Amino acid sequence: MGGSSKEFNDQNFAGEVVSSGLPAVVDFWAEWCGPCKMLGPIFDDLASEYEGRVVMGKVNVDSNPGTAAKYRVTNLPTLLFFKGGNIVDQQVGLLAKGPLKAKIEAALKG
């Protein structure tokens, strides 16, 4: 963890993401997931860039199985894009910085 991304868990997810007045991007990851480790620095860089405009955080699926199950996350990494408490987009698998930024911009506009 680093940058401006937050750490979400089963207890704070609804308040931090679903009830947020801002769009949110959530990275579902695990320590043992190689692509997740590759996505981490990209995600953190974008979290710093979008600070104040988008809530960006991570959910460790091993320690927070409830949230992962609720959103049917079965593959890692999975990114869920929320707006108004609803999922407006999702990405399964590693994504480069440019395409990820484009998805965030689309969620901001959508």
PDB file of N, CA and C in Angstrom, residues 17-61:
ATOM      1  N   VAL A  17     -17.220   3.417   0.336  1.00  0.00           N
ATOM      2  CA  VAL A  17     -17.389   3.261  -1.113  1.00  0.00           C
ATOM      3  C   VAL A  17     -18.839   3.493  -1.539  1.00  0.00           C
ATOM      4  N   VAL A  18     -19.742   2.671  -1.031  1.00  0.00           N
ATOM      5  CA  VAL A  18     -21.127   2.707  -1.484  1.00  0.00           C
ATOM      6  C   VAL A  18     -21.794   4.035  -1.127  1.00  0.00           C
ATOM      7  N   SER A  19     -21.529   4.555   0.052  1.00  0.00           N
ATOM      8  CA  SER A  19     -22.162   5.803   0.504  1.00  0.00           C
ATOM      9  C   SER A  19     -21.344   7.046   0.168  1.00  0.00           C
ATOM     10  N   SER A  20     -20.231   6.875  -0.500  1.00  0.00           N
ATOM     11  CA  SER A  20     -19.376   8.012  -0.836  1.00  0.00           C
ATOM     12  C   SER A  20     -20.080   8.935  -1.829  1.00  0.00           C
ATOM     13  N   GLY A  21     -19.883  10.215  -1.651  1.00  0.00           N
ATOM     14  CA  GLY A  21     -20.424  11.178  -2.600  1.00  0.00           C
ATOM     15  C   GLY A  21     -19.591  11.272  -3.867  1.00  0.00           C
ATOM     16  N   LEU A  22     -18.432  10.647  -3.849  1.00  0.00           N
ATOM     17  CA  LEU A  22     -17.526  10.663  -4.999  1.00  0.00           C
ATOM     18  C   LEU A  22     -17.553   9.319  -5.706  1.00  0.00           C
ATOM     19  N   PRO A  23     -17.202   9.300  -6.993  1.00  0.00           N
ATOM     20  CA  PRO A  23     -16.998   8.004  -7.652  1.00  0.00           C
ATOM     21  C   PRO A  23     -15.888   7.248  -6.923  1.00  0.00           C
ATOM     22  N   ALA A  24     -15.921   5.927  -6.994  1.00  0.00           N
ATOM     23  CA  ALA A  24     -14.915   5.113  -6.311  1.00  0.00           C
ATOM     24  C   ALA A  24     -14.412   4.014  -7.229  1.00  0.00           C
ATOM     25  N   VAL A  25     -13.125   3.695  -7.079  1.00  0.00           N
ATOM     26  CA  VAL A  25     -12.518   2.571  -7.786  1.00  0.00           C
ATOM     27  C   VAL A  25     -11.909   1.668  -6.725  1.00  0.00           C
ATOM     28  N   VAL A  26     -12.285   0.384  -6.781  1.00  0.00           N
ATOM     29  CA  VAL A  26     -11.829  -0.567  -5.777  1.00  0.00           C
ATOM     30  C   VAL A  26     -11.033  -1.677  -6.446  1.00  0.00           C
ATOM     31  N   ASP A  27      -9.850  -1.905  -5.929  1.00  0.00           N
ATOM     32  CA  ASP A  27      -8.948  -2.949  -6.405  1.00  0.00           C
ATOM     33  C   ASP A  27      -9.053  -4.135  -5.450  1.00  0.00           C
ATOM     34  N   PHE A  28      -9.639  -5.235  -5.917  1.00  0.00           N
ATOM     35  CA  PHE A  28      -9.688  -6.477  -5.143  1.00  0.00           C
ATOM     36  C   PHE A  28      -8.418  -7.251  -5.474  1.00  0.00           C
ATOM     37  N   TRP A  29      -7.629  -7.568  -4.441  1.00  0.00           N
ATOM     38  CA  TRP A  29      -6.304  -8.151  -4.638  1.00  0.00           C
ATOM     39  C   TRP A  29      -6.003  -9.164  -3.543  1.00  0.00           C
ATOM     40  N   ALA A  30      -4.868  -9.850  -3.706  1.00  0.00           N
ATOM     41  CA  ALA A  30      -4.348 -10.761  -2.681  1.00  0.00           C
ATOM     42  C   ALA A  30      -2.826 -10.735  -2.742  1.00  0.00           C
ATOM     43  N   GLU A  31      -2.213 -11.002  -1.600  1.00  0.00           N
ATOM     44  CA  GLU A  31      -0.754 -10.972  -1.486  1.00  0.00           C
ATOM     45  C   GLU A  31      -0.074 -11.960  -2.440  1.00  0.00           C
ATOM     46  N   TRP A  32      -0.702 -13.096  -2.687  1.00  0.00           N
ATOM     47  CA  TRP A  32      -0.119 -14.161  -3.510  1.00  0.00           C
ATOM     48  C   TRP A  32      -0.335 -13.957  -5.011  1.00  0.00           C
ATOM     49  N   CYS A  33      -1.038 -12.892  -5.391  1.00  0.00           N
ATOM     50  CA  CYS A  33      -1.413 -12.652  -6.794  1.00  0.00           C
ATOM     51  C   CYS A  33      -0.351 -11.804  -7.500  1.00  0.00           C
ATOM     52  N   GLY A  34       0.373 -12.413  -8.426  1.00  0.00           N
ATOM     53  CA  GLY A  34       1.419 -11.701  -9.162  1.00  0.00           C
ATOM     54  C   GLY A  34       0.925 -10.482  -9.929  1.00  0.00           C
ATOM     55  N   PRO A  35      -0.130 -10.620 -10.757  1.00  0.00           N
ATOM     56  CA  PRO A  35      -0.642  -9.452 -11.472  1.00  0.00           C
ATOM     57  C   PRO A  35      -1.128  -8.345 -10.524  1.00  0.00           C
ATOM     58  N   CYS A  36      -1.627  -8.735  -9.349  1.00  0.00           N
ATOM     59  CA  CYS A  36      -2.065  -7.738  -8.356  1.00  0.00           C
ATOM     60  C   CYS A  36      -0.879  -6.881  -7.913  1.00  0.00           C
ATOM     61  N   LYS A  37       0.265  -7.526  -7.710  1.00  0.00           N
ATOM     62  CA  LYS A  37       1.463  -6.804  -7.289  1.00  0.00           C
ATOM     63  C   LYS A  37       1.945  -5.858  -8.387  1.00  0.00           C
ATOM     64  N   MET A  38       1.737  -6.246  -9.643  1.00  0.00           N
ATOM     65  CA  MET A  38       2.123  -5.389 -10.759  1.00  0.00           C
ATOM     66  C   MET A  38       1.174  -4.183 -10.874  1.00  0.00           C
ATOM     67  N   LEU A  39      -0.097  -4.396 -10.564  1.00  0.00           N
ATOM     68  CA  LEU A  39      -1.089  -3.330 -10.646  1.00  0.00           C
ATOM     69  C   LEU A  39      -0.941  -2.330  -9.499  1.00  0.00           C
ATOM     70  N   GLY A  40      -0.476  -2.779  -8.353  1.00  0.00           N
ATOM     71  CA  GLY A  40      -0.403  -1.948  -7.152  1.00  0.00           C
ATOM     72  C   GLY A  40       0.208  -0.569  -7.349  1.00  0.00           C
ATOM     73  N   PRO A  41       1.434  -0.466  -7.880  1.00  0.00           N
ATOM     74  CA  PRO A  41       2.050   0.858  -8.048  1.00  0.00           C
ATOM     75  C   PRO A  41       1.288   1.750  -9.031  1.00  0.00           C
ATOM     76  N   ILE A  42       0.721   1.159 -10.080  1.00  0.00           N
ATOM     77  CA  ILE A  42      -0.075   1.921 -11.050  1.00  0.00           C
ATOM     78  C   ILE A  42      -1.297   2.495 -10.354  1.00  0.00           C
ATOM     79  N   PHE A  43      -1.972   1.642  -9.580  1.00  0.00           N
ATOM     80  CA  PHE A  43      -3.177   2.051  -8.864  1.00  0.00           C
ATOM     81  C   PHE A  43      -2.863   3.173  -7.876  1.00  0.00           C
ATOM     82  N   ASP A  44      -1.768   3.019  -7.140  1.00  0.00           N
ATOM     83  CA  ASP A  44      -1.377   4.038  -6.159  1.00  0.00           C
ATOM     84  C   ASP A  44      -1.037   5.370  -6.831  1.00  0.00           C
ATOM     85  N   ASP A  45      -0.354   5.328  -7.983  1.00  0.00           N
ATOM     86  CA  ASP A  45      -0.041   6.559  -8.716  1.00  0.00           C
ATOM     87  C   ASP A  45      -1.324   7.283  -9.115  1.00  0.00           C
ATOM     88  N   LEU A  46      -2.287   6.525  -9.633  1.00  0.00           N
ATOM     89  CA  LEU A  46      -3.542   7.138 -10.062  1.00  0.00           C
ATOM     90  C   LEU A  46      -4.361   7.617  -8.865  1.00  0.00           C
ATOM     91  N   ALA A  47      -4.258   6.928  -7.734  1.00  0.00           N
ATOM     92  CA  ALA A  47      -4.963   7.377  -6.526  1.00  0.00           C
ATOM     93  C   ALA A  47      -4.460   8.757  -6.120  1.00  0.00           C
ATOM     94  N   SER A  48      -3.154   8.985  -6.221  1.00  0.00           N
ATOM     95  CA  SER A  48      -2.599  10.304  -5.910  1.00  0.00           C
ATOM     96  C   SER A  48      -3.087  11.344  -6.907  1.00  0.00           C
ATOM     97  N   GLU A  49      -3.114  10.964  -8.166  1.00  0.00           N
ATOM     98  CA  GLU A  49      -3.522  11.880  -9.228  1.00  0.00           C
ATOM     99  C   GLU A  49      -4.996  12.299  -9.098  1.00  0.00           C
ATOM    100  N   TYR A  50      -5.836  11.381  -8.675  1.00  0.00           N
ATOM    101  CA  TYR A  50      -7.279  11.653  -8.602  1.00  0.00           C
ATOM    102  C   TYR A  50      -7.763  11.991  -7.191  1.00  0.00           C
ATOM    103  N   GLU A  51      -6.837  12.197  -6.278  1.00  0.00           N
ATOM    104  CA  GLU A  51      -7.207  12.502  -4.892  1.00  0.00           C
ATOM    105  C   GLU A  51      -8.159  13.687  -4.836  1.00  0.00           C
ATOM    106  N   GLY A  52      -9.235  13.534  -4.072  1.00  0.00           N
ATOM    107  CA  GLY A  52     -10.228  14.584  -3.950  1.00  0.00           C
ATOM    108  C   GLY A  52     -11.340  14.505  -4.977  1.00  0.00           C
ATOM    109  N   ARG A  53     -11.110  13.733  -6.060  1.00  0.00           N
ATOM    110  CA  ARG A  53     -12.125  13.586  -7.107  1.00  0.00           C
ATOM    111  C   ARG A  53     -12.684  12.171  -7.178  1.00  0.00           C
ATOM    112  N   VAL A  54     -11.851  11.194  -6.812  1.00  0.00           N
ATOM    113  CA  VAL A  54     -12.241   9.789  -6.857  1.00  0.00           C
ATOM    114  C   VAL A  54     -11.700   9.096  -5.608  1.00  0.00           C
ATOM    115  N   VAL A  55     -12.528   8.307  -4.959  1.00  0.00           N
ATOM    116  CA  VAL A  55     -12.073   7.505  -3.830  1.00  0.00           C
ATOM    117  C   VAL A  55     -11.472   6.220  -4.418  1.00  0.00           C
ATOM    118  N   MET A  56     -10.212   5.965  -4.115  1.00  0.00           N
ATOM    119  CA  MET A  56      -9.555   4.769  -4.637  1.00  0.00           C
ATOM    120  C   MET A  56      -8.981   3.974  -3.480  1.00  0.00           C
ATOM    121  N   GLY A  57      -9.304   2.688  -3.465  1.00  0.00           N
ATOM    122  CA  GLY A  57      -8.812   1.852  -2.389  1.00  0.00           C
ATOM    123  C   GLY A  57      -8.780   0.393  -2.770  1.00  0.00           C
ATOM    124  N   LYS A  58      -8.224  -0.391  -1.853  1.00  0.00           N
ATOM    125  CA  LYS A  58      -7.980  -1.811  -2.104  1.00  0.00           C
ATOM    126  C   LYS A  58      -8.670  -2.672  -1.061  1.00  0.00           C
ATOM    127  N   VAL A  59      -9.108  -3.842  -1.505  1.00  0.00           N
ATOM    128  CA  VAL A  59      -9.686  -4.844  -0.612  1.00  0.00           C
ATOM    129  C   VAL A  59      -8.851  -6.111  -0.747  1.00  0.00           C
ATOM    130  N   ASN A  60      -8.228  -6.529   0.345  1.00  0.00           N
ATOM    131  CA  ASN A  60      -7.507  -7.801   0.366  1.00  0.00           C
ATOM    132  C   ASN A  60      -8.560  -8.897   0.525  1.00  0.00           C
ATOM    133  N   VAL A  61      -8.742  -9.710  -0.513  1.00  0.00           N
ATOM    134  CA  VAL A  61      -9.823 -10.701  -0.503  1.00  0.00           C
ATOM    135  C   VAL A  61      -9.592 -11.812   0.516  1.00  0.00           C
TER     136      VAL A  61
END
